[in-house]
PDB file of C-alpha atoms in Angstrom:
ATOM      1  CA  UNK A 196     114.063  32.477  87.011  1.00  0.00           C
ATOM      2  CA  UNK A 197     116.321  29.774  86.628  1.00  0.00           C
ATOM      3  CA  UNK A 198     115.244  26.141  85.411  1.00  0.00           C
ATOM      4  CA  UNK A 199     117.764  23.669  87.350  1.00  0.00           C
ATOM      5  CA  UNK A 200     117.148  20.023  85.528  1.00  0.00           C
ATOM      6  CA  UNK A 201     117.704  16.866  87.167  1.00  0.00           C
ATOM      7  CA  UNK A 202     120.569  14.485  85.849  1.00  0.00           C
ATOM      8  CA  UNK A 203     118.278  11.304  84.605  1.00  0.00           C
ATOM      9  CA  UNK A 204     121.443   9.077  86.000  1.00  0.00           C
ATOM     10  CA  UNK A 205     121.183   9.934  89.634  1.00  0.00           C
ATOM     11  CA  UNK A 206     116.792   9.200  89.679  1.00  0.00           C
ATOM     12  CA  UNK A 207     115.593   5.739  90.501  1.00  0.00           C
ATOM     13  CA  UNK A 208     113.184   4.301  89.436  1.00  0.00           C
ATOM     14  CA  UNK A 209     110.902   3.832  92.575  1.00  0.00           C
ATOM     15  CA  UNK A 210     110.765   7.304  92.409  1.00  0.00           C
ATOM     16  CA  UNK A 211     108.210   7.269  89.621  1.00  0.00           C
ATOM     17  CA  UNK A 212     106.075   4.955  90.423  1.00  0.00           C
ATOM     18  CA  UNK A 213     108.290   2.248  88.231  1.00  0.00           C
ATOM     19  CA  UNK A 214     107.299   4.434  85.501  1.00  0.00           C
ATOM     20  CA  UNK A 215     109.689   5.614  82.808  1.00  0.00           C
ATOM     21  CA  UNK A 216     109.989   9.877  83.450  1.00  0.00           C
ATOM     22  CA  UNK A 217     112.766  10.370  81.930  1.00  0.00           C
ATOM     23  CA  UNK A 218     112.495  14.432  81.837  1.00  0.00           C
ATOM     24  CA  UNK A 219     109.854  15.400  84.388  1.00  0.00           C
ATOM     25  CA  UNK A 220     110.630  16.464  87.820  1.00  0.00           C
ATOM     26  CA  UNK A 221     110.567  13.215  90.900  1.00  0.00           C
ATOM     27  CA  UNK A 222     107.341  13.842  91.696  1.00  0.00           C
ATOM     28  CA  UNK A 223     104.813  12.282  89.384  1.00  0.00           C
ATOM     29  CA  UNK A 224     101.278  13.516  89.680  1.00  0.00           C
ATOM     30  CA  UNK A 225      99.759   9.805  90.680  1.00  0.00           C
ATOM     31  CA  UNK A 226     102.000  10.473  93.547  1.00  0.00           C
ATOM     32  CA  UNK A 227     101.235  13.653  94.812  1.00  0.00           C
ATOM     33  CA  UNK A 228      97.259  13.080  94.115  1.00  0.00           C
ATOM     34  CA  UNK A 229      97.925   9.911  96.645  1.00  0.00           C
ATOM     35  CA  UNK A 230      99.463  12.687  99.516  1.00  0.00           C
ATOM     36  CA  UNK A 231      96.812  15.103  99.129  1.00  0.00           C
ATOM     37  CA  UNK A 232      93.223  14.296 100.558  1.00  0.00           C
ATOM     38  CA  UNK A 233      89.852  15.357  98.937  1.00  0.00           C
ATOM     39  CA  UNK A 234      88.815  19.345  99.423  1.00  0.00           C
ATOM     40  CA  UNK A 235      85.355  17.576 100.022  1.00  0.00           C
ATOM     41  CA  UNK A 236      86.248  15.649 103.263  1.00  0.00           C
ATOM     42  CA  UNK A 237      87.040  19.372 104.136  1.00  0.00           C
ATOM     43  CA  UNK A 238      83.722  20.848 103.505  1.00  0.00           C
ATOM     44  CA  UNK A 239      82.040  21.341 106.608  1.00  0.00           C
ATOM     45  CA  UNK A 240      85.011  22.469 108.450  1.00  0.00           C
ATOM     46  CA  UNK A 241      84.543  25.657 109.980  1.00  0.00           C
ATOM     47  CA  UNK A 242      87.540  28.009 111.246  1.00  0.00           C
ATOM     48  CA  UNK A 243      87.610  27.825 114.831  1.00  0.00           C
ATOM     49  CA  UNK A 244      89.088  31.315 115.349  1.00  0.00           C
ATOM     50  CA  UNK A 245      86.510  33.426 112.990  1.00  0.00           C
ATOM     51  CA  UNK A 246      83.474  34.958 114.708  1.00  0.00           C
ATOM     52  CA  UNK A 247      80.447  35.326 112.826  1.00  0.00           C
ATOM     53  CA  UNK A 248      80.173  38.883 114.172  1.00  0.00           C
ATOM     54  CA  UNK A 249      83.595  39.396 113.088  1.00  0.00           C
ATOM     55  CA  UNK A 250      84.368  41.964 110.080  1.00  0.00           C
ATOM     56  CA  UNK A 251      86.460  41.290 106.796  1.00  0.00           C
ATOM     57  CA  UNK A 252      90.233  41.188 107.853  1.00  0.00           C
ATOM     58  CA  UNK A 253      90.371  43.686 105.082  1.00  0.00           C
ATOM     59  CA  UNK A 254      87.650  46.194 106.702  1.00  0.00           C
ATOM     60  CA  UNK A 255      89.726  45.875 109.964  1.00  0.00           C
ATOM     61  CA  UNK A 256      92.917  46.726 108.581  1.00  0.00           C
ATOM     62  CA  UNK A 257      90.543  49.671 107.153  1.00  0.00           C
ATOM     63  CA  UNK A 258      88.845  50.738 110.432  1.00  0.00           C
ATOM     64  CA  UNK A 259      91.278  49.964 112.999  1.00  0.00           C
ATOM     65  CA  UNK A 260      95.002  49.391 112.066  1.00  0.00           C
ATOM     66  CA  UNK A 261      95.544  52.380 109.561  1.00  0.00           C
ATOM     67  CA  UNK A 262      93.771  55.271 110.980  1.00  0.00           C
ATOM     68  CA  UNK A 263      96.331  54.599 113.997  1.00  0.00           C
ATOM     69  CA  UNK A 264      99.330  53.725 111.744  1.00  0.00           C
ATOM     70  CA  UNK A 265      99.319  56.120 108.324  1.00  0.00           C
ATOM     71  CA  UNK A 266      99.865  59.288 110.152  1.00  0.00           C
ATOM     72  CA  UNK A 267     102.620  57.780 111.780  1.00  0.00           C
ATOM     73  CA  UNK A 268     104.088  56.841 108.935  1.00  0.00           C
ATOM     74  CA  UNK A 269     103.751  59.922 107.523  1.00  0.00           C
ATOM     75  CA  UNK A 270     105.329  61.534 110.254  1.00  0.00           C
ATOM     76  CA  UNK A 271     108.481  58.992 109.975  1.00  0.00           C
ATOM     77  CA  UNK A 272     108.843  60.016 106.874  1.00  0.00           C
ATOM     78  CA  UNK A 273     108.688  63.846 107.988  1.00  0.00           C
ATOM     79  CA  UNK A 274     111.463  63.064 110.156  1.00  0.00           C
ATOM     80  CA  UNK A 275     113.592  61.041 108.183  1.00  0.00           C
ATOM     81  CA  UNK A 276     113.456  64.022 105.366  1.00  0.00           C
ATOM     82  CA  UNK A 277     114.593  66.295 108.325  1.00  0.00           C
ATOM     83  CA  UNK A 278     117.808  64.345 109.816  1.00  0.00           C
ATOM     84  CA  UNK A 279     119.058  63.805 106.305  1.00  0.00           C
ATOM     85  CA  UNK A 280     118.413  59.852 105.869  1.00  0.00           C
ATOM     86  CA  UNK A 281     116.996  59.704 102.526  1.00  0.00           C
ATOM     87  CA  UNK A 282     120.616  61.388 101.440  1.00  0.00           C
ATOM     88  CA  UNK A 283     122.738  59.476 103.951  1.00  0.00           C
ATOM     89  CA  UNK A 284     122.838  55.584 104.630  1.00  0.00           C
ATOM     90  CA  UNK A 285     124.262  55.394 108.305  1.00  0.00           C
ATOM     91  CA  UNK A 286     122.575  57.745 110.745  1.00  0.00           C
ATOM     92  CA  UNK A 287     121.676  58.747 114.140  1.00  0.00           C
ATOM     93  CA  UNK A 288     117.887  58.350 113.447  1.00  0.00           C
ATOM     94  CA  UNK A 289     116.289  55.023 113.214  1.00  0.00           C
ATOM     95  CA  UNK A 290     112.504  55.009 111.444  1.00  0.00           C
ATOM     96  CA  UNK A 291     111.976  52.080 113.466  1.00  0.00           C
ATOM     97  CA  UNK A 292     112.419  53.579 117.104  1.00  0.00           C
ATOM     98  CA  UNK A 293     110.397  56.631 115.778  1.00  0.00           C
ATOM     99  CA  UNK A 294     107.851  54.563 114.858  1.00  0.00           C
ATOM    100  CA  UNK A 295     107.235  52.695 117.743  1.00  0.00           C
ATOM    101  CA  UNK A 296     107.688  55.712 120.403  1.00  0.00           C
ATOM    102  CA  UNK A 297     104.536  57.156 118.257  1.00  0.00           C
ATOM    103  CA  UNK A 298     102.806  54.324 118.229  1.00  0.00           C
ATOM    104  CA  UNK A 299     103.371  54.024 121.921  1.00  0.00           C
ATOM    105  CA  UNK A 300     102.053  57.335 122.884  1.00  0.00           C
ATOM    106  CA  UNK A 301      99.500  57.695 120.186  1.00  0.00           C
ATOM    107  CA  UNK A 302      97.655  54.029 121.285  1.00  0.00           C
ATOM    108  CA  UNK A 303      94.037  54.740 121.233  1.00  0.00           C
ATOM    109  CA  UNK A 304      93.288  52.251 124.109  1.00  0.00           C
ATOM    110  CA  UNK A 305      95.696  53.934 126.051  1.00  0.00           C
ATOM    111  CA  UNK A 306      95.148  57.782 125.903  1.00  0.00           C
ATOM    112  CA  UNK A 307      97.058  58.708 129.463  1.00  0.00           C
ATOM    113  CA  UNK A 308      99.893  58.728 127.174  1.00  0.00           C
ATOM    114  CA  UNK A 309      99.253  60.729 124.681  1.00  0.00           C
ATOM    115  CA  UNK A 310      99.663  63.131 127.789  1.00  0.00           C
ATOM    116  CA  UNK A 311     102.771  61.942 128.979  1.00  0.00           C
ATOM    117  CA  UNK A 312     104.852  61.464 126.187  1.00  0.00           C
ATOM    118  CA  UNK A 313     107.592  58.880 127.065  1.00  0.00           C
ATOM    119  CA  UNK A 314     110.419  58.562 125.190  1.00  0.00           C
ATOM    120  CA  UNK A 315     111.504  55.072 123.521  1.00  0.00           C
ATOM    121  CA  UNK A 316     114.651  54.497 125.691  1.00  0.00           C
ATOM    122  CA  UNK A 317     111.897  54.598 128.765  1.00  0.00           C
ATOM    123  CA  UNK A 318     109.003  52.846 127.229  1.00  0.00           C
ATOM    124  CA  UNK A 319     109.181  49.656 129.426  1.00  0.00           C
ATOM    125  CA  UNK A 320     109.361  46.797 127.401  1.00  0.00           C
ATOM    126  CA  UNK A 321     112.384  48.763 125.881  1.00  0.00           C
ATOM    127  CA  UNK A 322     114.154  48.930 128.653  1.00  0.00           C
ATOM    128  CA  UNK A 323     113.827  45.312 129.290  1.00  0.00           C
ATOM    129  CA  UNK A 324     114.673  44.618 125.691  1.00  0.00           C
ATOM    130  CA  UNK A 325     117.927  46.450 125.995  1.00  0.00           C
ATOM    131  CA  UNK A 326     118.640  45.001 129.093  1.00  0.00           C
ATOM    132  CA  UNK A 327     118.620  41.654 127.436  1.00  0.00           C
ATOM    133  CA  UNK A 328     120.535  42.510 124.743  1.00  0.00           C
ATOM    134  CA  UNK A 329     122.195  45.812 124.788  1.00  0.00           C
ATOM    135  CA  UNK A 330     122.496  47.867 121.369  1.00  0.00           C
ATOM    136  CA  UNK A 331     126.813  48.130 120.439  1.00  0.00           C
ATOM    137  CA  UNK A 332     127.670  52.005 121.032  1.00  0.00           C
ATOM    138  CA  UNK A 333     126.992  53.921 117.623  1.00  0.00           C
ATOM    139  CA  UNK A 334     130.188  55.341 115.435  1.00  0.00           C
ATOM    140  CA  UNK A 335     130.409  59.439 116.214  1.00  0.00           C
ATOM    141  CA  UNK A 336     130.328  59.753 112.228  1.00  0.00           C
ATOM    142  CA  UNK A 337     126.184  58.425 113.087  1.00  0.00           C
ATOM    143  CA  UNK A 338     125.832  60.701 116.169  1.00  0.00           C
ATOM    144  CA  UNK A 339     127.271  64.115 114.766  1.00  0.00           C
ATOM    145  CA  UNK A 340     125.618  65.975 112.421  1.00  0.00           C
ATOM    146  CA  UNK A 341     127.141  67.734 109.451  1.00  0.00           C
ATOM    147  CA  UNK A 342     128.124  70.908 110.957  1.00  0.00           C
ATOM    148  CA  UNK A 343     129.336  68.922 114.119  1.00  0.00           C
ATOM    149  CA  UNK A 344     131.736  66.895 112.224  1.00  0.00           C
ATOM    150  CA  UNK A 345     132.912  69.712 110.257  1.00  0.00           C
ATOM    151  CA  UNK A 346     133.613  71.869 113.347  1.00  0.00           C
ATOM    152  CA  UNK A 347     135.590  68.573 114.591  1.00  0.00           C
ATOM    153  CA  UNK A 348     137.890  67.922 111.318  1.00  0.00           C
ATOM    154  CA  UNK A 349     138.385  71.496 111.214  1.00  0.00           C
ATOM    155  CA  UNK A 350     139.534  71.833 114.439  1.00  0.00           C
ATOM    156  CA  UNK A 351     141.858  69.216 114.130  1.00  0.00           C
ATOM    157  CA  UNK A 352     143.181  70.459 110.576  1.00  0.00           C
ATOM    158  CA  UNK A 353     144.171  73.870 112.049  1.00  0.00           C
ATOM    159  CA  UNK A 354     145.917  72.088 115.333  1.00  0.00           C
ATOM    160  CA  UNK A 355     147.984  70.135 113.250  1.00  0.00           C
ATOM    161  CA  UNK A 356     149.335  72.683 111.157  1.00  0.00           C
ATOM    162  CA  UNK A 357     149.710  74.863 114.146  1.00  0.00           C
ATOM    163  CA  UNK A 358     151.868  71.824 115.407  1.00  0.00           C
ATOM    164  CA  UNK A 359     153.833  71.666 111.873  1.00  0.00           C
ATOM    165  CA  UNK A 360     154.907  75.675 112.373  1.00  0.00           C
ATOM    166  CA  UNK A 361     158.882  75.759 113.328  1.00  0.00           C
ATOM    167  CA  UNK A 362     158.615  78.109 115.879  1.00  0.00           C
ATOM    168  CA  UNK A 363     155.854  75.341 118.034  1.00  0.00           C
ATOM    169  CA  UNK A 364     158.486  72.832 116.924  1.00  0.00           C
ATOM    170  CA  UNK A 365     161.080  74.388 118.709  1.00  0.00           C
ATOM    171  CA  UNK A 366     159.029  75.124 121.705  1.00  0.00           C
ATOM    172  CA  UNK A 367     157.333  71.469 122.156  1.00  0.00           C
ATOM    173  CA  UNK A 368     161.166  70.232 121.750  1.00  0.00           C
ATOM    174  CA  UNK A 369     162.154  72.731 124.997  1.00  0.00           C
ATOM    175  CA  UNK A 370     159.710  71.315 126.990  1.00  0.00           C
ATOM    176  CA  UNK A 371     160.366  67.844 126.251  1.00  0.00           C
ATOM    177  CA  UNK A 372     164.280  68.395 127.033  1.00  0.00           C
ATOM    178  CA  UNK A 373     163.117  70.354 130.173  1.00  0.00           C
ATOM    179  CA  UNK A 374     160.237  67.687 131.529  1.00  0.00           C
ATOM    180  CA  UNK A 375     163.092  64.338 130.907  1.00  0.00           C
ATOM    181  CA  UNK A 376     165.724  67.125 132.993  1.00  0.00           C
ATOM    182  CA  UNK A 377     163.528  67.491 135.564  1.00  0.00           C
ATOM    183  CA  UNK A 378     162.126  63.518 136.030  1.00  0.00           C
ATOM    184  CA  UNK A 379     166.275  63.330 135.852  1.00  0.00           C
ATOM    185  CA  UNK A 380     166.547  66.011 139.280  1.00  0.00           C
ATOM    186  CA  UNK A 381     163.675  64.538 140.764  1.00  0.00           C
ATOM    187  CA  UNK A 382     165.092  60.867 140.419  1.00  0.00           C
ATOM    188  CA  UNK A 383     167.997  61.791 141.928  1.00  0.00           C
ATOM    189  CA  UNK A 384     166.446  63.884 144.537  1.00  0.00           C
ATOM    190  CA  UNK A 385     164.163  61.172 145.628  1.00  0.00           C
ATOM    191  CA  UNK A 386     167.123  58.841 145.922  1.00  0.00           C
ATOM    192  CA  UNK A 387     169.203  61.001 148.142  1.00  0.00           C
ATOM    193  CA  UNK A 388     166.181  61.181 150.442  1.00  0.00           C
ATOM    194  CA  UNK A 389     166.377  57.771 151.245  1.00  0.00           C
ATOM    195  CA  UNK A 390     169.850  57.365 151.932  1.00  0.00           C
TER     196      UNK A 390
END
């Protein structure tokens, strides 16, 4: 934590009260006793939004938030251990669109789904959400797995030095000659037509 102390130069005095404070902060505490009113003008003030019959916020976290949410977590995590997150930082698998297509079908209030499983791109206030504001298309180094991008590098490894080989050299360089010959013939061709 770093201390930052005012320069005594730049305070005025009406600042303290036309006190002399010359290495305390601008507050002094006459002032800030003035701001603040009495806790006991606040004593009988009840809050408007708690119901007698109402638990402990605690108890409901306890009784109805986590029974719902844990396994899910769990289960993220499951998942994330599986697609290789933990080991890579950009990938195909977000824990936050896992979570909340489980938490979608798993509601307790809503238990239709938990027999049609929906998939987050078709949960509806997805769709509207990407509607509003579309997600930018993922890199194909997110979207491939290992194996896939190592079939694709590989692939284009062995083309190129298939490419490199003389005798493909030679080859590419005939057709090349023998395409420009023939747009040549067919220039001419297409000209004499017309005349």
């Amino acid at each position: 934590m770093r201390i930052i102390r005012m320069d005594t130069k730049l305070l005025k005095a009406e600042d303290f009260d036309n006190r002399n404070h010359q290495l305390t902060s601008t507050f002094s505490y006459d002032s800030l006793e003035r701001n603040f009113t009495s806790l006991a003008d606040h004593s009988n003030y009840k809050d408007e939004c708690l119901k007698e019959s109402e638990d402990d916020p605690m108890e409901y976290l306890d009784k109805e938030i986590f029974p719902v949410l844990l396994p899910c977590f769990e289960e993220m995590l499951f998942a994330a251990k599986e697609n290789d997150v933990l080991k890579v930082q950009k990938s195909r698998f977000s824990g936050l669109d896992y979570l909340a297509e489980l938490l979608w079908n798993r509601n307790p209030n809503h238990p239709e789904r938990q027999v049609d499983y929906v998939p987050i791109f078709e949960i509806p206030f997805v769709k509207t959400h990407l509607e509003i504001c579309p997600r930018p298309v993922f890199p194909k180094s997110w979207l491939w797995t290992q194996s896939q991008a190592a079939v694709v590098i590989q692939s284009a490894v062995r083309g190129y030095f298939v490419r490199r080989l003389p005798q493909v050299q030679e080859l590419r360089s005939f057709w090349k000659i023998l395409s420009k010959e023939k747009e040549i013939g067919q220039d001419t061709i297409t000209e004499n037509h017309y005349q």
